[in-house]
PDB file of C-alpha atoms in Angstrom:
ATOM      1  CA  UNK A   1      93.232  65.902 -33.231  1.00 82.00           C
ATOM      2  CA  UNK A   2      91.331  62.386 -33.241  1.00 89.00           C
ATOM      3  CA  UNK A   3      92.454  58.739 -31.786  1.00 92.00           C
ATOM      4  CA  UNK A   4      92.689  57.979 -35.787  1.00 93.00           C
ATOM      5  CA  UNK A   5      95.707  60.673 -36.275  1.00 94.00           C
ATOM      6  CA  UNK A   6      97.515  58.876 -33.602  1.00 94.00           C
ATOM      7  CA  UNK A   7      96.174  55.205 -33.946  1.00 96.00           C
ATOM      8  CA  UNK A   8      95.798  52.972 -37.545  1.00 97.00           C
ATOM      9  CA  UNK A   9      91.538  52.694 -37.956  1.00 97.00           C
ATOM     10  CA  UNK A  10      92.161  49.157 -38.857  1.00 98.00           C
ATOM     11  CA  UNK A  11      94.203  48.463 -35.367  1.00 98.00           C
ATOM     12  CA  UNK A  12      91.430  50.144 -33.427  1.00 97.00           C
ATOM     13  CA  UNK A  13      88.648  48.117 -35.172  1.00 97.00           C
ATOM     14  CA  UNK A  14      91.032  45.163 -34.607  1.00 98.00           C
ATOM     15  CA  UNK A  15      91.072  46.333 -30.650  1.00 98.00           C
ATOM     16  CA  UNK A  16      87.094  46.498 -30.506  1.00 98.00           C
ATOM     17  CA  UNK A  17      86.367  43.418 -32.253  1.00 97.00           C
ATOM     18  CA  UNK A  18      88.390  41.751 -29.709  1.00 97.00           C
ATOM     19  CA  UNK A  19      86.832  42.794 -26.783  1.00 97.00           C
ATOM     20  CA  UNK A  20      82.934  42.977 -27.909  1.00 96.00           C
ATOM     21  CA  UNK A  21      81.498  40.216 -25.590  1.00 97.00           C
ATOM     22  CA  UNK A  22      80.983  41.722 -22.255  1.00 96.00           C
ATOM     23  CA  UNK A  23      83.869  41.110 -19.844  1.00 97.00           C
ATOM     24  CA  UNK A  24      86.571  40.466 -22.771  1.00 97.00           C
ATOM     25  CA  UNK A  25      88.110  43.264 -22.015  1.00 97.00           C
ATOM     26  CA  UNK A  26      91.164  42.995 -21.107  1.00 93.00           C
ATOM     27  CA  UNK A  27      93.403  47.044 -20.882  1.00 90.00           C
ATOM     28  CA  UNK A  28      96.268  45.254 -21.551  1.00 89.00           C
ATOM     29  CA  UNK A  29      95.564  43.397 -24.524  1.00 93.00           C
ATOM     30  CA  UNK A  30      93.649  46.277 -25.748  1.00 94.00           C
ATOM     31  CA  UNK A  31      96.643  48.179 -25.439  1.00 91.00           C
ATOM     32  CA  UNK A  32      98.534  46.099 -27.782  1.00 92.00           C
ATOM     33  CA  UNK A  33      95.986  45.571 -30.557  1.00 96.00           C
ATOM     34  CA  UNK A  34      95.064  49.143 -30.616  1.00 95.00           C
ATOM     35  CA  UNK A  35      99.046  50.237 -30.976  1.00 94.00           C
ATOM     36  CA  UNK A  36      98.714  51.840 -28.109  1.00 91.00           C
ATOM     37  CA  UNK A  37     101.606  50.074 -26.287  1.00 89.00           C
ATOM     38  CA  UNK A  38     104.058  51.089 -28.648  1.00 90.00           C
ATOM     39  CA  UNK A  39     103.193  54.871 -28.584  1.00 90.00           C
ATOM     40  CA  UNK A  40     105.502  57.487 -26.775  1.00 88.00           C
ATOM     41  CA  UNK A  41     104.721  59.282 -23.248  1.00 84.00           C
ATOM     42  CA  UNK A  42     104.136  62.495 -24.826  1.00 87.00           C
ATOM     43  CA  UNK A  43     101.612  60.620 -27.846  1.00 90.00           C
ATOM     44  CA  UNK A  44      99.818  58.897 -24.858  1.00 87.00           C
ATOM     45  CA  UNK A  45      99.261  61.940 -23.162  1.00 87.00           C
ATOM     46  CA  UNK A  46      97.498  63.133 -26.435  1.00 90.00           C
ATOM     47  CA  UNK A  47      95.363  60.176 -26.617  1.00 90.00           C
ATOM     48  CA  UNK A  48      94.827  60.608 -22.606  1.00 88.00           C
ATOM     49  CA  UNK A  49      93.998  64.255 -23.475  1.00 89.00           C
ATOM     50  CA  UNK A  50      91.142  62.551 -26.474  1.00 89.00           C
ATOM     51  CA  UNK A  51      90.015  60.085 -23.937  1.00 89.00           C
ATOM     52  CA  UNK A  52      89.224  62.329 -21.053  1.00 90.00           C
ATOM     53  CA  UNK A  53      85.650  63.537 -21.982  1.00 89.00           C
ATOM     54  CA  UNK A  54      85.037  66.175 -19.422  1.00 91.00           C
ATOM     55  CA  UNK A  55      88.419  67.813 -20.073  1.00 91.00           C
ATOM     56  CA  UNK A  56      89.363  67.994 -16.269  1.00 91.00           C
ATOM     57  CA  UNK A  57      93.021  66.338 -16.743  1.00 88.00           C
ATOM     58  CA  UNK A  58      91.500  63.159 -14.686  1.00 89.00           C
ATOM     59  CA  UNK A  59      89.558  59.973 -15.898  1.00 90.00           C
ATOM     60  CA  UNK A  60      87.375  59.024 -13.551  1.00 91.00           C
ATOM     61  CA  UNK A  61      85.067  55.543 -12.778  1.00 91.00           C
ATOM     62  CA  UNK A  62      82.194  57.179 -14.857  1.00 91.00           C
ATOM     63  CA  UNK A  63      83.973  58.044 -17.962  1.00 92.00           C
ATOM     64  CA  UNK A  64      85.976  54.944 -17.960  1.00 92.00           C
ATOM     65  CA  UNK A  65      82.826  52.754 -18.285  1.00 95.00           C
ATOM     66  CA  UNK A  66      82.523  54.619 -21.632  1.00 95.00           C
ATOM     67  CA  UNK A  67      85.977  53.540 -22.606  1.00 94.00           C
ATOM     68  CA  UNK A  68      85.261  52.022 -25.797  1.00 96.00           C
ATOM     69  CA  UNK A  69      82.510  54.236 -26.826  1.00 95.00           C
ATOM     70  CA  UNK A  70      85.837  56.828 -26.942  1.00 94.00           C
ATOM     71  CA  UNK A  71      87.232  54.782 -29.685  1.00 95.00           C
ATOM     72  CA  UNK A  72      83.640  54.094 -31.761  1.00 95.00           C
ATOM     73  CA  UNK A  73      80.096  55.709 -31.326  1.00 92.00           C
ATOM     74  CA  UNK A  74      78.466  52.105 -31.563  1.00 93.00           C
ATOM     75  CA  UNK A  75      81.389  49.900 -29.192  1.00 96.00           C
ATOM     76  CA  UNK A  76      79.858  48.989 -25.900  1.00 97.00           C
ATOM     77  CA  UNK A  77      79.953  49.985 -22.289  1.00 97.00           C
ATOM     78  CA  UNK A  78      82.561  48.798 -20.087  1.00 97.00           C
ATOM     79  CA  UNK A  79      80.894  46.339 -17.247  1.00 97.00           C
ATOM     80  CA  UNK A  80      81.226  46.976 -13.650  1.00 96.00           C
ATOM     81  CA  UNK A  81      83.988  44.443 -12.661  1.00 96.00           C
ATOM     82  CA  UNK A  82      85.858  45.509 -15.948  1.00 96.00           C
ATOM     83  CA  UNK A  83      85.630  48.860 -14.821  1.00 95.00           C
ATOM     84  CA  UNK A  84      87.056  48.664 -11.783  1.00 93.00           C
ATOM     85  CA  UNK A  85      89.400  46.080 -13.065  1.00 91.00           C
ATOM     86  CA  UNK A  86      90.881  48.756 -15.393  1.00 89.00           C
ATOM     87  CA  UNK A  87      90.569  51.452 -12.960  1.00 89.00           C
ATOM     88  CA  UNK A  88      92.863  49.174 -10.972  1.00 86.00           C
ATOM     89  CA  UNK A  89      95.403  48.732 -13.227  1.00 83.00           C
ATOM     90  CA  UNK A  90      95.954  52.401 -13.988  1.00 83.00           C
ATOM     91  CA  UNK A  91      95.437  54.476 -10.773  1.00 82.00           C
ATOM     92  CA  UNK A  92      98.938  54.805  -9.709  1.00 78.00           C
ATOM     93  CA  UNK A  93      97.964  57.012  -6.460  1.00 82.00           C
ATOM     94  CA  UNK A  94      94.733  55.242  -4.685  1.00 85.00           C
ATOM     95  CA  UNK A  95      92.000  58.430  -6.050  1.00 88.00           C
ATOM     96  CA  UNK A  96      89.894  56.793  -7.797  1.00 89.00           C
ATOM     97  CA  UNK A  97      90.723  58.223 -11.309  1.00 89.00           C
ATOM     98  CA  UNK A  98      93.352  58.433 -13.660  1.00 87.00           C
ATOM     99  CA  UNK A  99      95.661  61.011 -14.603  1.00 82.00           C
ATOM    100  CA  UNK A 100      97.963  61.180 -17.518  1.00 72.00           C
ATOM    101  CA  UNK A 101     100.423  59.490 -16.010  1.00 70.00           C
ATOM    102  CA  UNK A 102      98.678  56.693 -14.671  1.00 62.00           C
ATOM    103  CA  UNK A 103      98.298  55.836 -18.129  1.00 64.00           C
ATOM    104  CA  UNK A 104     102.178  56.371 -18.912  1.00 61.00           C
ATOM    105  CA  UNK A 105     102.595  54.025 -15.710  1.00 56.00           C
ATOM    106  CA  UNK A 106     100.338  51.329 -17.193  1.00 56.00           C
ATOM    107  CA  UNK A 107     101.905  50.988 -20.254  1.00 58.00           C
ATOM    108  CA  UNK A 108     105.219  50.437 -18.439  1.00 51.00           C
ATOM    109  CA  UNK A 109     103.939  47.849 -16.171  1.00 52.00           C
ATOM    110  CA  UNK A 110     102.506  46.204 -19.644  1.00 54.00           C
ATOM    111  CA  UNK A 111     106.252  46.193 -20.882  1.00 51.00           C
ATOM    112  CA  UNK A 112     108.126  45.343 -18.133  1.00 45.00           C
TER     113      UNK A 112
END
C-alpha cells in the first residue's frame, strides 16, 4: 500500500506546495491539506505504518526530518526547529519519537 491509496495525489501536491519554503511547515496545516485530518484511527495507523521508514513501530527525530521526502522523492528536508516543533506536537509520552498513536493524538488535538 502507498500514501496515494489512502491520500488524493492532487491533495498531497496541494500539502507540499504549501510548505516548500523552509520553515512553512506547519503539521497541522499539513494535516488538513493533505486529507489527513479527516482520515480514521485505523487509516492513520496505515499511513503511520508508510511513514515509519525503518519499520520499528516508532518515528523518531531522524526520520521525521525526512517527513516530506515520505510524501515525494524531490520535497525537502524538514529544518531543525520544524523538526522539533513537530516532534513536539506529536510525542504524547516525553521519548523522543512517535508512535502510532501519537499521531492518532495529534489529529485530535487538531480537531478539538
Amino acid at each position: 500500500m502507498s500514501l496515494t491509496d489512502l491520500l488524493s495525489p492532487s491533495d498531497i501536491a496541494a500539502a507540499l506546495r504549501d510548505c516548500q519554503a523552509p520553515d512553512s511547515f506547519s503539521p497541522k496545516k499539513f494535516f488538513q491539506i493533505s486529507g489527513m485530518s479527516k482520515k480514521s484511527s485505523s487509516q492513520l495507523k496505515e499511513i503511520f505504518r508508510i511513514l515509519d521508514n525503518d519499520q520499528s513501530g516508532f518515528i523518531e527525530e531522524d526520520e521525521l526530518k525526512y517527513f516530506l521526502q515520505r510524501f515525494e522523492c524531490g520535497a525537502r528536508v524538514l529544518t531543525a526547529s520544524e523538526t522539533k516543533t513537530f516532534l513536539a506536537a506529536a510525542d504524547h509520552d516525553g521519548d523522543g519519537k512517535i508512535g502510532a498513536e501519537g499521531i492518532n493524538c495529534f489529529q485530535y488535538r487538531m480537531r478539538h
